[in-house]
Each structure stands twice: as structure tokens, then as C-alpha cells.
Amino acid sequence: MIWSVAFALLGLLSLSIPVGIVLFLLGFGIDQFFSAFPLIRGLGQVVWSASDSSTLIAIPFFVLLGEILVRGGIAEKTYASLDKWVSWLPGGLIHANIGTATMFSATSGSSVATAATVATVAMPQAEKLGYDPKLFSGAIAAGGTLGILIPPSINLIVYGFLTETSIPRLFLAGLIPGVLMALAFVLVTAILCLIRPELGGPSRSFTWAERFASLVQLVPIVILFVTVIGSIYAGWATPTESAAVGVGIALLIAVGNRGLSLPMMRESLLGTVRITAMIMLVIAGAYFLNFTLASAGLGRELRELLENLHLSPFGTLLVVIALYIVLGFFIETLSLMVATIPIVVPIMAGLGYDKVWFGVLMIVLVEMALITPPVGLNLYVVQGARKSGTLGQVMLGTIPFVLVMLAMVALLILVPDLALYLPETL
């Protein structure tokens, strides 16, 4: 049954059928071919159970928060401010790409929205100043992946919901690895541009007066992040409540930026509905598929398969890491998570691995899926914003950042406290 389900999943996805529908179809197939009981009769109850959690209300709020920031004109001012602070480094504006992506990751929770925002603002500058298109676009695609690791993260919310893990603990666990990855992206870019200066374009310097004056543009984003995340850890608000507060602050920022209008709000709300509907369809489909898989005994088969390999817990972890890297080439990130979490996480927890730590490790692996072909969404988002060149250039530009992600996976294994220190301390 394991191989039948795996090939069916890849086959249906290759037909470009929406992922949520694919998960339901797999569930129906398992019911027909691998179960002696009419599992489809539990469809209504399972779908209702997947959607009646108050935790999931945080998802549309965080999506709306990101939509308001993206469409309210905040990105341009953030980018211009960071340009004044980091463009003197080898690599110039590429560091502003990474910095802006990091700041938006800390507020929107969506990698694709972050990549699209930064790409729209930055690409005209790359063409004007003569930057290498590969590294410049690759840095945007990679920086956008931080949106699912640095809190607040929609993917961490989904992970916490599916594994019954504390979302505030997950948010804390993702903070240090996320910031370290952003710094590593900057370091790798600087080293590459020192070795080959033609990759980075011209470095520019600004006066300290100009730099400090530009900080005014960063203050609203910092206030938003501190309020959303700080209210959770101060015990003043749940993740859902803090997301709602964040939407209110984002609206005030848009008003101050003169970016609030009826057309902007209409587009933000429509975007929120589309993204939330997609996420909820995937979650409901995953719940039904997991129900049928568990009822048909796939979890038992998978455990027996791993036991027959006679691997140590560390060996099993390496197999799981390799599995996520390979699947990430073919399956979209959220779909990859919801299709595998209910099967993989109980096995890893049974081997003694902390669910919070494994959640961060999984998110880093899933981040790679956003910038590895052929399904890496950020690759297509950045290429769409470029309006010139080839997709292959963007793919080549992400290679150094994929290596950074692999290094972070190794670092998390060697030093688990990178993810666990803050949750255990606070």
C-alpha cells in the first residue's frame, strides 16, 4: 500500500490537479481498494473536525496582515531604508533584498507573498544598476523562504495544529534559526561578491544622517513585529488574538503611508479569501487522507518498513531528511507538510526526537522545496516579476542559498538548542 499511495500521489499531482482535490481522491481510493470498511461514511465528521478549531482562525488574519502590507506600499519604503544601511557591503543591493525579505517574513508569515513583494520592488533596481541577474534574483527567492520559519509563520501554525504542539513554542523555536539563516545569506553573498565583484554591482555609501533619517521607515514594521510576537509571549494574547491586533496595526501603517483605499482593501480581502480557502481545502483533504491511511493500516506498514531497515534513530532521521529533500522537488510546501506530518512526526517522536525541534527542522527542509525545481514556487514568482531572462538563471542563483539551508539542517542536528533554547527558557 505504501508504494501504491506514493505513486498515486505523484501521478495525480503531475496532472496539475489541485492539491486539496488530490488528497481527497487518494482518500477515496484507499477506501475502495485497501479498506474492508466504508470509510467514506466518516467524511463529513472528519472534514468538520478539520475546520472547527479556533487555532485556524489565525491563518486568515496573518494572511490579511501580509496582504495589507504588500498592497499598502510599505515595501518600497522598507527597501529604500535598508538600502541606505547595507548597500556598502560587497553585493550592494542584494543585501537589501535579503533584509527586506527578513523583515516582511517577520510580519506576513507567507514566503510566496514575501518573494513577490521584494521582487516587484527590487527588480527595476537590478536592471538599472547592472547586477548579475542570477545572484540578484536567487537572493530574493531564497530570502522569501524565511517567511515560513521566522514567526509568525502560517506553516508553523499548520504544523502545531496537526501535531497538537504549542504554537507559541514553535514560534520561539523558529526565531534563532531564522535569523541565523538570514545572516548566513548575507555572509554567503558578501563572500561570493568579494571573490567575483562583478556579481554584486556597485556598492554605495550614504551619510549617517541619511541612514538615521531612514530608520523612520522601519519603525512601523518593528512595532508591528514586537506587538504581534510580544503579546503572545507576554501572555496578553493568543496567536489568533495577536494576529487580529496585527491586522489593526497594519491598517494604521497603511493609513500613515497613504496606501489605504477601497480598491486596496478589496484586493487584500479577495487575496485573503483565495489563500485561506486553498489552505483549508488542503487541510481538510489531508485530514480525510490521514483518516483513511490510519484506518487502512499505513502507519503500521511504515513503522514495520523502518524497523526492517534496522536503523538507529539517527539513521532513521537521515532517511526522513532525504525523503523530504526528494519530495520537495515535486510537491508544494504546504501539501508536503500536511501529507507527511501525521505519518512521520509520530514515528520521530517515538524515537525520542522533540516535536518542536523536529518541526523547525522540517520547516528548513520544506523551505528548500520553495527554491528547488521543478515545483519551487518562489522561483516562478521571482521570474514572473523579472519579465526578462530565463527561469534557469533564477535556479542557478539559488544554489548558494540551498547549501546554506543544508548547513542549517546539519547545525540543528548538531546543536538542537538552536531551536530549543528559547522555548525551554521562556
Coordinates of C-alpha atoms in Angstrom, one line a residue:
M1 CA 0.0 0.0 0.0
I2 CA 2.9 2.4 0.7
W3 CA 4.2 2.4 -2.8
S4 CA 0.7 2.5 -4.3
V5 CA -0.2 5.6 -2.4
A6 CA 3.2 7.2 -3.2
F7 CA 2.9 6.6 -6.9
A8 CA -0.8 7.7 -7.0
L9 CA 0.1 10.9 -5.2
L10 CA 2.9 11.8 -7.6
G11 CA 0.8 10.8 -10.6
L12 CA -2.2 12.9 -9.6
L13 CA 0.0 15.9 -8.9
S14 CA 1.7 15.6 -12.3
L15 CA -1.7 16.0 -13.9
S16 CA -1.9 19.5 -12.3
I17 CA -5.0 18.6 -10.2
P18 CA -5.4 21.0 -7.2
V19 CA -3.6 19.5 -4.2
G20 CA -6.7 19.6 -2.0
I21 CA -8.6 17.5 -4.5
V22 CA -5.7 15.1 -4.9
L23 CA -5.8 14.4 -1.2
F24 CA -9.5 13.7 -1.2
L25 CA -9.1 11.4 -4.3
L26 CA -6.4 9.4 -2.6
G27 CA -8.6 9.0 0.4
F28 CA -11.4 7.7 -1.7
G29 CA -9.0 5.3 -3.5
I30 CA -7.7 3.9 -0.2
D31 CA -11.3 3.5 1.0
Q32 CA -12.1 1.5 -2.2
F33 CA -9.0 -0.7 -2.5
F34 CA -7.4 -1.1 0.9
S35 CA -10.2 -0.9 3.5
A36 CA -12.8 -3.5 4.4
F37 CA -14.9 -0.8 6.0
P38 CA -16.9 2.1 4.3
L39 CA -14.5 4.9 5.4
I40 CA -16.3 7.4 3.2
R41 CA -19.1 7.5 5.7
G42 CA -16.9 9.4 8.1
L43 CA -16.1 12.1 5.5
G44 CA -18.5 14.7 7.0
Q45 CA -17.3 14.3 10.5
V46 CA -13.6 14.3 9.5
V47 CA -14.0 17.5 7.4
W48 CA -15.8 19.2 10.2
S49 CA -13.2 18.2 12.7
A50 CA -10.5 19.6 10.5
S51 CA -12.1 23.0 10.3
D52 CA -13.7 23.7 13.7
S53 CA -10.5 24.6 15.6
S54 CA -10.2 28.2 16.8
T55 CA -6.4 27.9 16.2
L56 CA -7.0 28.0 12.5
I57 CA -8.7 31.4 12.7
A58 CA -5.1 32.8 13.0
I59 CA -4.4 31.8 9.4
P60 CA -6.8 34.3 7.6
F61 CA -5.7 37.1 10.0
F62 CA -2.0 36.6 9.3
V63 CA -2.7 36.3 5.5
L64 CA -4.7 39.5 5.6
L65 CA -1.9 41.2 7.6
G66 CA 0.6 40.3 4.9
E67 CA -1.8 41.3 2.1
I68 CA -2.3 44.8 3.6
L69 CA 1.5 45.3 4.0
V70 CA 2.1 44.1 0.4
R71 CA -0.5 46.3 -1.2
G72 CA -0.2 49.3 1.1
G73 CA 3.1 50.5 -0.3
I74 CA 5.2 49.7 2.8
A75 CA 7.7 47.5 0.9
E76 CA 9.1 50.3 -1.1
K77 CA 10.0 52.5 1.9
T78 CA 11.4 49.5 3.8
Y79 CA 13.6 48.6 0.9
A80 CA 14.8 52.2 0.4
S81 CA 15.7 52.4 4.1
L82 CA 17.6 49.1 4.2
D83 CA 19.4 50.1 1.0
K84 CA 21.0 53.0 2.9
W85 CA 22.3 50.7 5.7
V86 CA 23.6 47.7 3.8
S87 CA 24.4 48.6 0.2
W88 CA 28.0 49.4 1.2
L89 CA 28.7 45.7 1.7
P90 CA 30.1 43.6 -1.1
G91 CA 27.0 42.7 -3.0
G92 CA 25.3 46.1 -2.6
L93 CA 21.5 45.9 -3.1
I94 CA 21.4 42.1 -2.8
H95 CA 21.7 42.6 1.0
A96 CA 18.7 45.0 0.9
N97 CA 16.8 42.1 -0.8
I98 CA 17.6 39.7 2.0
G99 CA 17.0 42.3 4.7
T100 CA 13.6 43.4 3.3
A101 CA 12.6 39.7 2.9
T102 CA 13.6 39.1 6.5
M103 CA 11.5 42.0 7.8
F104 CA 8.5 41.0 5.8
S105 CA 8.9 37.4 6.9
A106 CA 8.6 38.6 10.5
T107 CA 5.2 40.1 9.7
S108 CA 3.4 38.4 6.9
G109 CA 4.1 34.7 7.5
S110 CA 3.9 33.9 3.8
S111 CA 7.0 33.0 1.7
V112 CA 5.4 33.5 -1.7
A113 CA 4.0 36.9 -0.7
T114 CA 7.3 38.0 0.7
A115 CA 9.2 36.9 -2.5
A116 CA 6.6 38.6 -4.7
T117 CA 6.8 41.8 -2.8
V118 CA 10.6 42.1 -2.7
A119 CA 10.9 41.1 -6.4
T120 CA 8.4 43.7 -7.5
V121 CA 10.3 46.5 -5.7
A122 CA 13.9 45.3 -6.3
M123 CA 14.0 44.1 -9.9
P124 CA 13.9 47.5 -11.6
Q125 CA 16.9 48.5 -9.5
A126 CA 18.9 45.4 -10.6
E127 CA 18.3 46.2 -14.3
K128 CA 19.2 49.9 -13.8
L129 CA 22.5 49.3 -11.8
G130 CA 23.7 46.2 -13.8
Y131 CA 23.6 43.5 -11.1
D132 CA 24.2 39.9 -12.1
P133 CA 20.6 38.6 -12.7
K134 CA 21.3 35.1 -11.3
L135 CA 22.6 36.0 -7.8
F136 CA 20.2 39.0 -7.5
S137 CA 17.1 37.0 -8.3
G138 CA 18.3 34.0 -6.4
A139 CA 18.7 36.1 -3.2
I140 CA 15.1 37.3 -3.5
A141 CA 13.8 33.8 -3.9
A142 CA 15.8 32.5 -1.0
G143 CA 15.1 35.4 1.2
G144 CA 11.4 34.8 0.6
T145 CA 11.6 31.3 2.1
L146 CA 12.3 32.9 5.5
G147 CA 8.6 33.7 5.7
I148 CA 7.7 30.2 6.8
L149 CA 10.4 30.0 9.5
I150 CA 10.6 33.4 11.2
P151 CA 7.5 33.9 13.3
P152 CA 4.6 34.5 12.7
S153 CA 4.6 31.6 10.3
I154 CA 1.4 30.1 8.7
N155 CA 3.2 26.8 8.2
L156 CA 4.2 26.6 11.8
I157 CA 0.6 27.2 12.8
V158 CA -0.4 24.3 10.5
Y159 CA 2.3 22.1 12.0
G160 CA 1.2 22.9 15.5
F161 CA -2.4 22.2 14.7
L162 CA -1.7 18.9 13.0
T163 CA 0.7 17.7 15.7
E164 CA -1.0 19.3 18.7
T165 CA 2.1 21.2 19.6
S166 CA 2.2 24.6 21.2
I167 CA 2.3 27.3 18.5
P168 CA 4.0 29.9 20.8
R169 CA 6.8 27.4 21.5
L170 CA 7.1 26.7 17.7
F171 CA 7.3 30.5 17.0
L172 CA 10.1 30.8 19.6
A173 CA 11.9 27.8 18.2
G174 CA 11.9 29.2 14.7
L175 CA 13.3 32.6 15.7
I176 CA 17.0 31.9 16.2
P177 CA 17.4 29.6 13.2
G178 CA 15.5 32.0 11.0
V179 CA 17.7 35.0 12.0
L180 CA 20.9 32.9 11.6
M181 CA 19.8 31.8 8.1
A182 CA 19.2 35.4 7.1
L183 CA 22.7 36.4 8.4
A184 CA 24.2 33.4 6.6
F185 CA 22.5 34.5 3.4
V186 CA 24.2 37.9 3.8
L187 CA 27.6 36.3 4.6
V188 CA 27.5 34.0 1.6
T189 CA 26.5 36.9 -0.7
A190 CA 29.3 39.0 0.6
I191 CA 31.9 36.2 0.2
L192 CA 30.7 35.5 -3.4
C193 CA 30.9 39.2 -4.3
L194 CA 34.3 39.6 -2.8
I195 CA 35.6 36.7 -4.9
R196 CA 33.7 37.9 -8.0
P197 CA 32.9 41.6 -7.7
E198 CA 31.0 41.7 -11.0
L199 CA 28.2 39.6 -9.4
G200 CA 27.3 42.3 -6.9
G201 CA 27.2 45.5 -8.9
P202 CA 28.3 48.8 -7.4
S203 CA 28.5 49.4 -3.7
R204 CA 27.0 52.6 -2.5
S205 CA 27.5 54.7 0.7
F206 CA 25.3 57.1 2.4
T207 CA 25.9 59.6 5.2
W208 CA 25.0 58.7 8.8
A209 CA 22.4 61.5 8.7
E210 CA 20.7 59.8 5.8
R211 CA 20.8 56.4 7.4
F212 CA 19.3 57.5 10.7
A213 CA 16.7 59.6 8.9
S214 CA 15.6 56.4 7.0
L215 CA 15.0 54.5 10.2
V216 CA 11.7 56.2 10.5
Q217 CA 10.5 53.9 7.6
L218 CA 11.5 50.8 9.6
V219 CA 9.8 51.8 12.9
P220 CA 6.2 50.7 11.9
I221 CA 7.4 47.2 10.8
V222 CA 9.4 46.8 14.1
I223 CA 6.4 47.9 16.2
L224 CA 4.2 45.5 14.3
F225 CA 6.5 42.6 14.9
V226 CA 7.1 43.4 18.6
T227 CA 3.4 43.8 19.2
V228 CA 2.3 40.6 17.4
I229 CA 5.0 38.4 18.8
G230 CA 5.5 40.2 22.2
S231 CA 1.8 40.0 23.0
I232 CA 1.9 36.2 22.7
Y233 CA 4.9 35.7 25.0
A234 CA 3.8 38.3 27.5
G235 CA 0.6 36.2 27.9
W236 CA -1.6 39.1 26.8
A237 CA -3.0 37.4 23.7
T238 CA -3.3 34.0 21.9
P239 CA -1.7 33.7 18.4
T240 CA -5.2 34.2 17.0
E241 CA -5.8 37.4 19.0
S242 CA -2.3 38.8 18.3
A243 CA -2.9 38.2 14.6
A244 CA -6.1 40.2 14.8
V245 CA -4.3 43.0 16.6
G246 CA -1.6 42.8 13.9
V247 CA -4.2 43.4 11.2
G248 CA -5.4 46.6 13.0
I249 CA -1.8 47.9 13.3
A250 CA -1.2 47.1 9.6
L251 CA -4.2 49.1 8.7
L252 CA -2.9 52.0 10.7
I253 CA 0.5 51.7 9.0
A254 CA -1.2 51.7 5.6
V255 CA -3.2 54.8 6.6
G256 CA 0.0 56.6 7.7
N257 CA 1.6 55.5 4.4
R258 CA -1.3 56.9 2.5
G259 CA -1.8 53.4 1.0
L260 CA -5.3 52.6 2.3
S261 CA -8.1 52.8 -0.2
L262 CA -11.2 50.8 -1.1
P263 CA -9.6 49.1 -4.1
M264 CA -6.6 48.1 -2.0
M265 CA -8.8 46.7 0.7
R266 CA -10.9 44.8 -1.9
E267 CA -7.8 43.2 -3.3
S268 CA -6.4 42.4 0.1
L269 CA -9.7 40.7 1.2
L270 CA -10.0 38.8 -2.0
G271 CA -6.4 37.6 -1.8
T272 CA -7.0 36.6 1.8
V273 CA -10.1 34.6 0.8
R274 CA -8.3 32.8 -2.0
I275 CA -5.2 31.9 0.0
T276 CA -7.3 30.8 3.1
A277 CA -9.7 28.7 1.0
M278 CA -6.7 26.9 -0.6
I279 CA -5.1 26.3 2.8
M280 CA -8.3 25.0 4.4
L281 CA -9.1 22.7 1.4
V282 CA -5.6 21.2 1.7
I283 CA -6.0 20.8 5.5
A284 CA -9.5 19.1 5.1
G285 CA -8.2 16.8 2.4
A286 CA -5.2 15.9 4.5
Y287 CA -7.4 15.1 7.5
F288 CA -9.5 12.8 5.4
L289 CA -6.5 11.2 3.7
N290 CA -4.8 10.7 7.1
F291 CA -8.0 9.2 8.5
T292 CA -8.2 6.6 5.7
L293 CA -4.5 5.9 5.9
A294 CA -4.6 5.2 9.6
S295 CA -7.8 3.1 9.2
A296 CA -6.2 1.1 6.4
G297 CA -3.0 0.5 8.4
L298 CA -0.4 2.5 6.5
G299 CA 1.2 3.8 9.7
R300 CA 1.7 0.2 10.9
E301 CA 3.2 -0.7 7.5
L302 CA 5.5 2.3 7.5
R303 CA 6.7 1.5 11.0
E304 CA 7.4 -2.1 10.0
L305 CA 9.3 -0.9 6.9
L306 CA 11.5 1.3 9.0
E307 CA 12.0 -1.4 11.7
N308 CA 13.0 -3.9 9.0
L309 CA 15.8 -1.5 7.9
H310 CA 17.3 -1.9 11.4
L311 CA 18.4 1.7 11.5
S312 CA 19.4 3.6 14.6
P313 CA 17.2 6.7 15.5
F314 CA 19.9 8.9 13.8
G315 CA 19.8 6.7 10.7
T316 CA 16.0 7.0 10.6
L317 CA 16.3 10.8 10.9
L318 CA 18.7 10.8 7.9
V319 CA 16.3 8.7 5.8
V320 CA 13.4 11.2 6.7
I321 CA 15.6 14.1 5.7
A322 CA 16.5 12.5 2.4
L323 CA 12.8 11.8 1.9
Y324 CA 11.8 15.5 2.4
I325 CA 14.6 16.7 0.1
V326 CA 13.4 14.4 -2.7
L327 CA 9.7 15.0 -2.2
G328 CA 10.4 18.8 -2.1
F329 CA 11.4 18.6 -5.8
F330 CA 7.9 17.5 -6.7
I331 CA 5.4 18.6 -4.1
E332 CA 4.4 22.2 -3.0
T333 CA 5.5 23.0 0.6
L334 CA 2.1 23.1 2.4
S335 CA 1.0 20.0 0.6
L336 CA 4.2 18.2 1.5
M337 CA 3.7 19.1 5.2
V338 CA 0.1 18.1 5.6
A339 CA 0.5 14.9 3.6
T340 CA 3.5 13.7 5.7
I341 CA 3.2 15.2 9.2
P342 CA 0.6 12.7 10.6
I343 CA 2.8 9.8 9.4
V344 CA 6.3 11.0 10.0
V345 CA 6.0 13.0 13.2
P346 CA 4.6 10.2 15.4
I347 CA 7.5 7.9 14.3
M348 CA 10.1 10.6 15.0
A349 CA 8.5 11.4 18.4
G350 CA 8.5 7.7 19.2
L351 CA 12.3 7.6 18.5
G352 CA 12.7 10.3 21.2
Y353 CA 13.0 13.4 19.0
D354 CA 11.4 16.6 20.3
K355 CA 8.3 17.6 18.2
V356 CA 9.2 21.3 18.5
W357 CA 12.7 20.7 17.3
F358 CA 11.6 18.4 14.5
G359 CA 9.1 21.0 13.4
V360 CA 11.8 23.6 12.9
L361 CA 14.0 21.0 11.1
M362 CA 11.1 20.1 8.8
I363 CA 10.4 23.8 8.0
V364 CA 14.0 24.3 6.9
L365 CA 13.7 21.2 4.6
V366 CA 10.4 22.5 3.3
E367 CA 11.9 25.9 2.7
M368 CA 14.3 24.2 0.2
A369 CA 11.2 23.0 -1.7
L370 CA 10.4 26.6 -2.4
I371 CA 13.6 27.2 -4.4
T372 CA 14.3 23.8 -5.9
P373 CA 12.9 22.9 -9.3
P374 CA 10.7 21.8 -10.9
V375 CA 7.9 22.9 -8.4
G376 CA 9.7 25.6 -6.4
L377 CA 7.0 28.3 -6.1
N378 CA 9.4 31.2 -5.3
L379 CA 11.4 30.5 -8.5
Y380 CA 8.3 31.2 -10.6
V381 CA 7.2 34.2 -8.5
V382 CA 10.6 35.9 -8.9
Q383 CA 10.8 35.0 -12.6
G384 CA 7.3 36.5 -13.2
A385 CA 8.5 39.7 -11.6
R386 CA 11.6 39.8 -13.7
K387 CA 9.8 39.9 -17.0
S388 CA 13.1 39.0 -18.8
G389 CA 15.8 36.3 -18.8
T390 CA 15.2 32.7 -18.1
L391 CA 13.9 30.6 -15.2
G392 CA 17.3 28.7 -15.3
Q393 CA 19.0 31.9 -14.1
V394 CA 16.9 32.1 -11.0
M395 CA 17.6 28.4 -10.3
L396 CA 21.3 28.9 -10.6
G397 CA 21.2 31.9 -8.3
T398 CA 19.6 29.9 -5.5
I399 CA 22.3 27.2 -5.3
P400 CA 24.4 29.0 -2.7
F401 CA 21.4 29.6 -0.5
V402 CA 20.3 25.9 -0.8
L403 CA 23.7 25.0 0.5
V404 CA 23.1 27.4 3.4
M405 CA 19.9 25.6 4.2
L406 CA 21.6 22.2 4.1
A407 CA 24.2 23.6 6.5
M408 CA 21.4 24.8 8.8
V409 CA 19.9 21.3 8.8
A410 CA 23.3 19.9 9.9
L411 CA 23.7 22.6 12.5
L412 CA 20.2 21.9 14.0
I413 CA 21.1 18.2 14.3
L414 CA 24.5 19.0 15.9
V415 CA 23.2 21.8 18.2
P416 CA 19.5 21.2 18.9
D417 CA 19.5 24.1 21.4
L418 CA 19.4 26.5 18.4
A419 CA 15.7 25.6 18.2
L420 CA 15.0 24.6 21.8
Y421 CA 16.8 27.2 23.9
L422 CA 14.1 29.9 23.7
P423 CA 11.1 27.6 24.2
E424 CA 12.7 25.9 27.2
T425 CA 14.0 29.2 28.7
L426 CA 10.9 31.4 28.2

